[in-house]
Short mmCIF file of C-alpha atoms in Angstrom, two decimals:
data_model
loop_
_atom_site.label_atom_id
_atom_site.label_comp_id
_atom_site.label_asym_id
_atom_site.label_seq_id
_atom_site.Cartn_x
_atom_site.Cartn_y
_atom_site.Cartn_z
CA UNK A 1 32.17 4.32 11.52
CA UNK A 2 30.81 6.36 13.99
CA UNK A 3 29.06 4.69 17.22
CA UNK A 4 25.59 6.10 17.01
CA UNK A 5 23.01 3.42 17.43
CA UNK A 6 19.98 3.93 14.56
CA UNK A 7 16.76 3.84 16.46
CA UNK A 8 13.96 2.05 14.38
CA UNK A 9 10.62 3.60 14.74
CA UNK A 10 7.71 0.70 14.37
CA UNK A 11 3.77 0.06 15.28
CA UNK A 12 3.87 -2.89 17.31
CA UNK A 13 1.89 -5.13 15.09
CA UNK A 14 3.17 -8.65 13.65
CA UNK A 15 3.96 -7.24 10.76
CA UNK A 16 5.15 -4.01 11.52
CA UNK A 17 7.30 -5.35 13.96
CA UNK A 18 8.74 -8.13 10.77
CA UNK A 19 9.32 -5.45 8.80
CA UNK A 20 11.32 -3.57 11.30
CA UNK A 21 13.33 -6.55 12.02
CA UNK A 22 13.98 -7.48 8.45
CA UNK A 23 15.96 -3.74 8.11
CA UNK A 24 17.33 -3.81 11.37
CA UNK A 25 19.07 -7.32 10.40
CA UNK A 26 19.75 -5.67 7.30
CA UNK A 27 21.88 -2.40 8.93
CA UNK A 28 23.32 -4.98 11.26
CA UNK A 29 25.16 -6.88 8.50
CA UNK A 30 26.57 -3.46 7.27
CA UNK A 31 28.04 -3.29 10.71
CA UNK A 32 25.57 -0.46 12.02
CA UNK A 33 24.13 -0.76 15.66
CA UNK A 34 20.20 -1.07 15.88
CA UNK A 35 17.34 -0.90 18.47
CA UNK A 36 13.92 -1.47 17.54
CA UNK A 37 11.13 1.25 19.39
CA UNK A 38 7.39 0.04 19.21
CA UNK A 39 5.26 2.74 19.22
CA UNK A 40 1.10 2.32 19.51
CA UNK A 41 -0.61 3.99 16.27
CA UNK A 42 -4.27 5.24 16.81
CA UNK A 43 -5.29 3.51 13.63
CA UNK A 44 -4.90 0.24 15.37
CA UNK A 45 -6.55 1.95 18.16
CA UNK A 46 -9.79 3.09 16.13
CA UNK A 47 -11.06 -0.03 14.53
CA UNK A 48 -15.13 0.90 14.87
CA UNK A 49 -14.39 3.63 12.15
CA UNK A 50 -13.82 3.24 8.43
CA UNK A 51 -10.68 5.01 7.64
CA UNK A 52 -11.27 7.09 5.01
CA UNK A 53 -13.87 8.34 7.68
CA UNK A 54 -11.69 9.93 9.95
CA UNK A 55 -10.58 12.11 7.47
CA UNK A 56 -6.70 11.77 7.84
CA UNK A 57 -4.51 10.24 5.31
CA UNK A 58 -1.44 7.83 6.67
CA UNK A 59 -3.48 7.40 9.99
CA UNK A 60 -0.67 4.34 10.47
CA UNK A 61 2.26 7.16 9.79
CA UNK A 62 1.68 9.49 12.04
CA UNK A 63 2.19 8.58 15.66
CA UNK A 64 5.78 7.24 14.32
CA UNK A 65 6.25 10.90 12.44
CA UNK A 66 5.45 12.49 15.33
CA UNK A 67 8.16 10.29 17.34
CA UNK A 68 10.78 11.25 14.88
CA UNK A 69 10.11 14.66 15.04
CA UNK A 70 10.35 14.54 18.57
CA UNK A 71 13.85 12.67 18.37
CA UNK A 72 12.37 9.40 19.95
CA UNK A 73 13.43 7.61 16.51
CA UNK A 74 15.55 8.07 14.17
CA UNK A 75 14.06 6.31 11.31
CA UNK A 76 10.96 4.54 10.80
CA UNK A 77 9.93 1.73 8.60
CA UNK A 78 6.50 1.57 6.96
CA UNK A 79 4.36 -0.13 4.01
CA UNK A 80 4.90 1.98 1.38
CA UNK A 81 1.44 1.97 -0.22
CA UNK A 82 0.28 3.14 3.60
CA UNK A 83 2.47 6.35 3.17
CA UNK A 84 0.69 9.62 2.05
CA UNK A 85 2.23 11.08 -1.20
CA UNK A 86 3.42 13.94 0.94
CA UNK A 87 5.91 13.69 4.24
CA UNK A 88 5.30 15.90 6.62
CA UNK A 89 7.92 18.57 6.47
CA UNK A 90 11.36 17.53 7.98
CA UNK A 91 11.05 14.03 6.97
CA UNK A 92 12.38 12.18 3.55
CA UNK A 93 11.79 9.06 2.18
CA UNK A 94 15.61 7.47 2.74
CA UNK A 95 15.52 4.04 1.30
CA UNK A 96 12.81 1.78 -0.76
CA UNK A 97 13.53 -1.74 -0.17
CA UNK A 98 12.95 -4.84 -2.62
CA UNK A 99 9.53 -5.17 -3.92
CA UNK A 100 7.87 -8.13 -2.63
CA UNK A 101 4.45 -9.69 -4.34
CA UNK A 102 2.45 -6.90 -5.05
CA UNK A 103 -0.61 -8.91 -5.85
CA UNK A 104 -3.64 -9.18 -3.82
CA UNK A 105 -5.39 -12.07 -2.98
CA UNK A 106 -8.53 -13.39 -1.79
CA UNK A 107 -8.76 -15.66 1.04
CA UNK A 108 -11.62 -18.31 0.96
CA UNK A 109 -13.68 -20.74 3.10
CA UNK A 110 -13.81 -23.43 0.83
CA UNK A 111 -15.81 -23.74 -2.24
CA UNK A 112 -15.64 -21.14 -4.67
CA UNK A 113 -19.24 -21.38 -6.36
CA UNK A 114 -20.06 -17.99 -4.65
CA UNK A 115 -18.12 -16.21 -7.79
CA UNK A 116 -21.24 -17.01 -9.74
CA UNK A 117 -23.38 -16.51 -7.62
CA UNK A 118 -24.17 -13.97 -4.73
CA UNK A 119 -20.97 -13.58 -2.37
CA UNK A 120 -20.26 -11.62 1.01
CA UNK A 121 -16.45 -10.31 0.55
CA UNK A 122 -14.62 -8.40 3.29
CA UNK A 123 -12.33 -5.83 2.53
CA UNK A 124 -11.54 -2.12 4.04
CA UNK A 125 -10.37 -0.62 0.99
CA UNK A 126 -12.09 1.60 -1.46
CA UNK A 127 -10.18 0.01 -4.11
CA UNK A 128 -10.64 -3.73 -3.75
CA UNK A 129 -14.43 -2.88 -3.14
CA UNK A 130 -14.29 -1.17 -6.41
CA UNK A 131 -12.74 -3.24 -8.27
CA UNK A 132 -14.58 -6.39 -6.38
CA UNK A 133 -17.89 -4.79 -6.89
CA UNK A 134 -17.14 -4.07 -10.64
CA UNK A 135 -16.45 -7.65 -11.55
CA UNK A 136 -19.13 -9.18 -9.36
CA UNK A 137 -21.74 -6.70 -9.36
CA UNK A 138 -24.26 -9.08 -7.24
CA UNK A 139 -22.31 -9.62 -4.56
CA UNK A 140 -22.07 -7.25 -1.38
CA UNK A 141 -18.91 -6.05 0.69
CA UNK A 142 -18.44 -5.64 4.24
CA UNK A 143 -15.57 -3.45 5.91
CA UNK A 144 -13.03 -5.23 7.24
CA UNK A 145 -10.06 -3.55 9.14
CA UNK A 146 -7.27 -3.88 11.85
CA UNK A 147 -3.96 -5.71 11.42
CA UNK A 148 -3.23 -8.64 9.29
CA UNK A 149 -4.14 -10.80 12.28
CA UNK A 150 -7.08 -9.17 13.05
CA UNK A 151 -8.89 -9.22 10.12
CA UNK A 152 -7.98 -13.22 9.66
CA UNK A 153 -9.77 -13.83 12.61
CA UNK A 154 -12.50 -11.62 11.84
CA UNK A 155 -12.94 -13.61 8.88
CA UNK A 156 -12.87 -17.01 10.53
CA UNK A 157 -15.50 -16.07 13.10
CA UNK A 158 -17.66 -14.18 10.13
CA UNK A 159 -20.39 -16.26 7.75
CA UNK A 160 -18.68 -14.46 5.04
CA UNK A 161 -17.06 -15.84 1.86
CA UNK A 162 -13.73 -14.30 2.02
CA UNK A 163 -11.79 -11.22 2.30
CA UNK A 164 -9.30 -10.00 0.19
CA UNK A 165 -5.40 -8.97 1.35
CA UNK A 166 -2.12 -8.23 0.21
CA UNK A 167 -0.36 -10.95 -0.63
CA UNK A 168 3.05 -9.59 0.43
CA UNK A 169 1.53 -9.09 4.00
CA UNK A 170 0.47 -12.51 4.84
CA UNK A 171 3.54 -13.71 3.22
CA UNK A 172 5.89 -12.13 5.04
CA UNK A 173 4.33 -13.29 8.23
CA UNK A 174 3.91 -17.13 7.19
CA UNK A 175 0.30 -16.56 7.18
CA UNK A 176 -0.67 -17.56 4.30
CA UNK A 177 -3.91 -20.05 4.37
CA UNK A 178 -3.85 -22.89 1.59
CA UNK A 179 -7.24 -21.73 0.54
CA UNK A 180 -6.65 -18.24 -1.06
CA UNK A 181 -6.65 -17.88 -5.37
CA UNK A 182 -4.99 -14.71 -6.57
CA UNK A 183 -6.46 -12.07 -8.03
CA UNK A 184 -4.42 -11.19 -11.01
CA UNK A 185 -6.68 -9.13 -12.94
CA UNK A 186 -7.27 -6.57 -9.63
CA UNK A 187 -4.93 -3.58 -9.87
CA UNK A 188 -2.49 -3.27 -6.54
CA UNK A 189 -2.43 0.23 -4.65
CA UNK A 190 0.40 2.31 -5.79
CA UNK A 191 3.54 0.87 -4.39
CA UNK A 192 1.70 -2.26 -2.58
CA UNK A 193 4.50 -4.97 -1.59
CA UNK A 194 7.02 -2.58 -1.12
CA UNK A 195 8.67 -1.10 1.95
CA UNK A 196 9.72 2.17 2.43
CA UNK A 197 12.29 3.91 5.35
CA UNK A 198 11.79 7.34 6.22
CA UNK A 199 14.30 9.50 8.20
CA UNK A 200 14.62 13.14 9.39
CA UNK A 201 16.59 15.27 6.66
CA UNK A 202 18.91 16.51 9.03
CA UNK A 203 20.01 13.08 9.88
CA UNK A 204 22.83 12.42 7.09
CA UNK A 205 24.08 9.60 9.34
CA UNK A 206 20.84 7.22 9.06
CA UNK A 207 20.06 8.36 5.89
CA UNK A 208 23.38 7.65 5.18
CA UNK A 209 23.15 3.82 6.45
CA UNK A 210 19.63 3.34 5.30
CA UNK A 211 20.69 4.81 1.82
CA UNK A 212 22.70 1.51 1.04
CA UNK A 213 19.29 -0.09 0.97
CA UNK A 214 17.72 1.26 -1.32
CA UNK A 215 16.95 -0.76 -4.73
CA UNK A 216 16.52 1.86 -7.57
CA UNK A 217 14.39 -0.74 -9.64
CA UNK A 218 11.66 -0.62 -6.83
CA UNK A 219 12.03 2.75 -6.10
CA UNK A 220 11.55 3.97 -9.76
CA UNK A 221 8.26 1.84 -10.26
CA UNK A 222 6.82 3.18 -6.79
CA UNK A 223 7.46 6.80 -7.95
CA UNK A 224 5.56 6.60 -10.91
CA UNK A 225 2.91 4.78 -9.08
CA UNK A 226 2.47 7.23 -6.43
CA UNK A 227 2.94 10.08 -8.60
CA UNK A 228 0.09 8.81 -10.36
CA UNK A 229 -2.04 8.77 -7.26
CA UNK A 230 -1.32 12.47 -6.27
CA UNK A 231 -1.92 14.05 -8.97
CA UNK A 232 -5.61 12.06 -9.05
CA UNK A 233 -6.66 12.84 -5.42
CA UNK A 234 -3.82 13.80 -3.40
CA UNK A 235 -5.15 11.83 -0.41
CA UNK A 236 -5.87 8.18 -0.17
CA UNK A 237 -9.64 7.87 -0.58
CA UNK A 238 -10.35 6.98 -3.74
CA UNK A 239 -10.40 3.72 -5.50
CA UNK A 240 -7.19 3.89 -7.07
CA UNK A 241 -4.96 1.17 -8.55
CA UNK A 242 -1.29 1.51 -10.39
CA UNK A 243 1.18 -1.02 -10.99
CA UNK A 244 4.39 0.10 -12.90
CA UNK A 245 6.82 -2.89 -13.89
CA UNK A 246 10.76 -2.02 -15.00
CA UNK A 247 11.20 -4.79 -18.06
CA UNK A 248 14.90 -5.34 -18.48
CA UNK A 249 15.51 -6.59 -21.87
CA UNK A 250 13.93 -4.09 -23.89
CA UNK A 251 14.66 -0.93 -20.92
CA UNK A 252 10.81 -0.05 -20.88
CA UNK A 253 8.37 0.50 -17.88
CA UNK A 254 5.35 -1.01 -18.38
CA UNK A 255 2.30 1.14 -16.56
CA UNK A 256 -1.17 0.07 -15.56
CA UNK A 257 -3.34 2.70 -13.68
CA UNK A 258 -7.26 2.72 -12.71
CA UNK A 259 -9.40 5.04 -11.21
CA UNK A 260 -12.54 3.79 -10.27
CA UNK A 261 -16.46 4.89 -8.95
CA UNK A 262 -17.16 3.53 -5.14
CA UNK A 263 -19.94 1.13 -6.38
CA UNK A 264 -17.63 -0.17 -9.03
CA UNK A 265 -20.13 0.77 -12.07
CA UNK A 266 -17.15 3.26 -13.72
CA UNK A 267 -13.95 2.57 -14.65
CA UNK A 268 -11.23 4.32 -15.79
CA UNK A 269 -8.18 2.55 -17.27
CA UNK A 270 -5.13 3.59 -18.64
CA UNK A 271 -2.33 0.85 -20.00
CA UNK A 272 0.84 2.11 -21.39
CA UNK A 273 4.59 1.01 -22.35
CA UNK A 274 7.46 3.71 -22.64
CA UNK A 275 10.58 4.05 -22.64
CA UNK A 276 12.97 4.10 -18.88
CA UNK A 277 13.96 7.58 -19.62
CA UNK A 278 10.36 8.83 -19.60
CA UNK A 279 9.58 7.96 -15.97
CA UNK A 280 9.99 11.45 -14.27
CA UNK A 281 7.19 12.56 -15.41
CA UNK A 282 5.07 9.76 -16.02
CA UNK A 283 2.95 9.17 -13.52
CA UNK A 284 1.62 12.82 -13.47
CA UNK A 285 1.14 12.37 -17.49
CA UNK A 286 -0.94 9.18 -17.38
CA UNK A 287 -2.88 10.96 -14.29
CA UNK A 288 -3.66 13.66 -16.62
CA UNK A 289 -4.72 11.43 -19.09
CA UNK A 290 -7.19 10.06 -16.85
CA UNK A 291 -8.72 12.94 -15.61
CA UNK A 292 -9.08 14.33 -18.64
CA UNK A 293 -11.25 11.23 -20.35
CA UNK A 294 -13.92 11.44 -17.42
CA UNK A 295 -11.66 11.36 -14.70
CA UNK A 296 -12.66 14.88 -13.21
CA UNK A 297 -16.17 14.30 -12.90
CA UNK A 298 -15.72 10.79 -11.13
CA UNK A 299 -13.43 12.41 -8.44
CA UNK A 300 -16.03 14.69 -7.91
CA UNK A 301 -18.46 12.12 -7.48
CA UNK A 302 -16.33 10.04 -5.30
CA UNK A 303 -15.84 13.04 -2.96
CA UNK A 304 -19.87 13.82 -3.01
CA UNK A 305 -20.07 9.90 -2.35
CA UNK A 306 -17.48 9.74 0.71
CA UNK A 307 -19.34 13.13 2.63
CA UNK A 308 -22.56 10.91 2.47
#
């Protein structure tokens, strides 16, 4: 095996830094030689600003992108559901680890008699507020962003009632508080829980090495899932949620998509079970579906929404 040590590209948060780790231990016990970068992403520079504000998609992406591109890194390891649907040009999605919980979660300060009653929930996304606001119409959201760490602590020095979070994030940093329920019946961002390495595409030798990573179960479901999402919007901005689930025993992939108004009032669902050889395609199909029951008009809408 040739010597060439596989520089890991990573923001330099607590959990960007675990998940870094987690593949560097990984290529380590395959015998390849490692060294982690940290590299400081304006996202977690820019916390006074709503993301979908700035108007950029994979705001967390792109200082490590541009450090590959400029041969600083040779690969870099992100949360998949914070990855645009496009790479910038020169760079490939090389592995898709092991899907962890892809369930969010809401994190609590005590009682839960707010769900009947009028709640303050903090949450940066477009999607939890959607689908928050459309099963608890009465209760009002607040933004809520920075790292995992952050926002805890944000909501520990806040009079709100919780926030909601991925539960694969807190997990993986043994952050998990005992007061948190989960929230089942909310639909996950496409490929939420699940990590993704991207590499250069002239680099056969980490792609190579990060290539024995990859599980094909995981990497199927997050396909269709983000498939699903681009041919929607194409950017992250609106409150989207897909969930596709490989079912062994019977060889079927079992698809759950929404698309939903910023205020939560519309919702568009789509639920479907088809056959494994059907997946190529799917995602774009069930899109398509979408849009064309109502779905058109509501992107619009979310678009006039976001320029207000």
């Amino acid at each position: 095996m040739a010597e060439k040590t596989i520089r890991i590209g990573t923001r330099d948060s607590e959990l960007a830094l675990w998940q870094a780790h987690t593949v560097e231990k990984q290529l380590n016990t395959l015998g390849y030689k490692t060294q982690i970068v940290a590299v400081k992403s304006q996202g977690d520079l820019l916390l006074d600003k709503p993301l979908y504000e700035l108007g950029i998609t994979g705001i967390f992406t792109k200082t490590l992108d541009i450090a590959m591109i400029n041969g600083q890194v040779d690969i870099a390891v992100h949360s998949m559901k914070d990855v645009p649907t496009a790479l910038p040009i020169g760079i490939v999605q090389a592995a898709v680890l092991e899907r962890a919980n892809p369930n969010d979660i809401l994190v609590h300060k005590g009682a839960l008699d707010f769900l009947d009653q009028n709640g303050i929930i903090a949450t940066g996304s477009l999607r939890r507020q959607a689908q928050w606001l459309h099963k608890y119409p009465n209760h009002q959201v607040v933004d809520l962003r920075g790292n995992v760490n952050t926002r805890m602590q944000k909501l520990h020095d806040n009079e709100w009632n919780g926030a909601v979070f991925a539960a694969a994030g807190l997990e993986r940093i043994q952050l998990l508080p005992e007061n948190f329920i989960d929230l089942n019946w909310m639909v996950p961002a496409p490929a939420q829980g699940a990590m993704v390495i991207v590499a250069m595409q002239n680099d056969t030798f980490s792609r190579d090495a990060v290539s024995e990573l990859n599980d094909i179960e995981t990497e199927i479901c997050t396909y269709i899932e983000r498939q699903f999402l681009k041919t929607l919007e194409g950017g992250c901005t609106a409150p989207i949620g897909a969930f596709a689930k490989y079912n062994e025993t019977e060889d079927t992939i079992a698809f759950h998509g929404v698309l939903l108004s910023i205020d939560g009032k519309q919702k568009l669902e789509i639920e479907k079970i088809v056959p494994i050889e059907e997946w190529k395609k799917l995602g774009f199909h069930l899109a398509q579906e979408i849009l064309n029951n109502g779905g058109i008009a509501l992107m619009q809408q979310i678009k006039n929404d976001l320029k207000k």
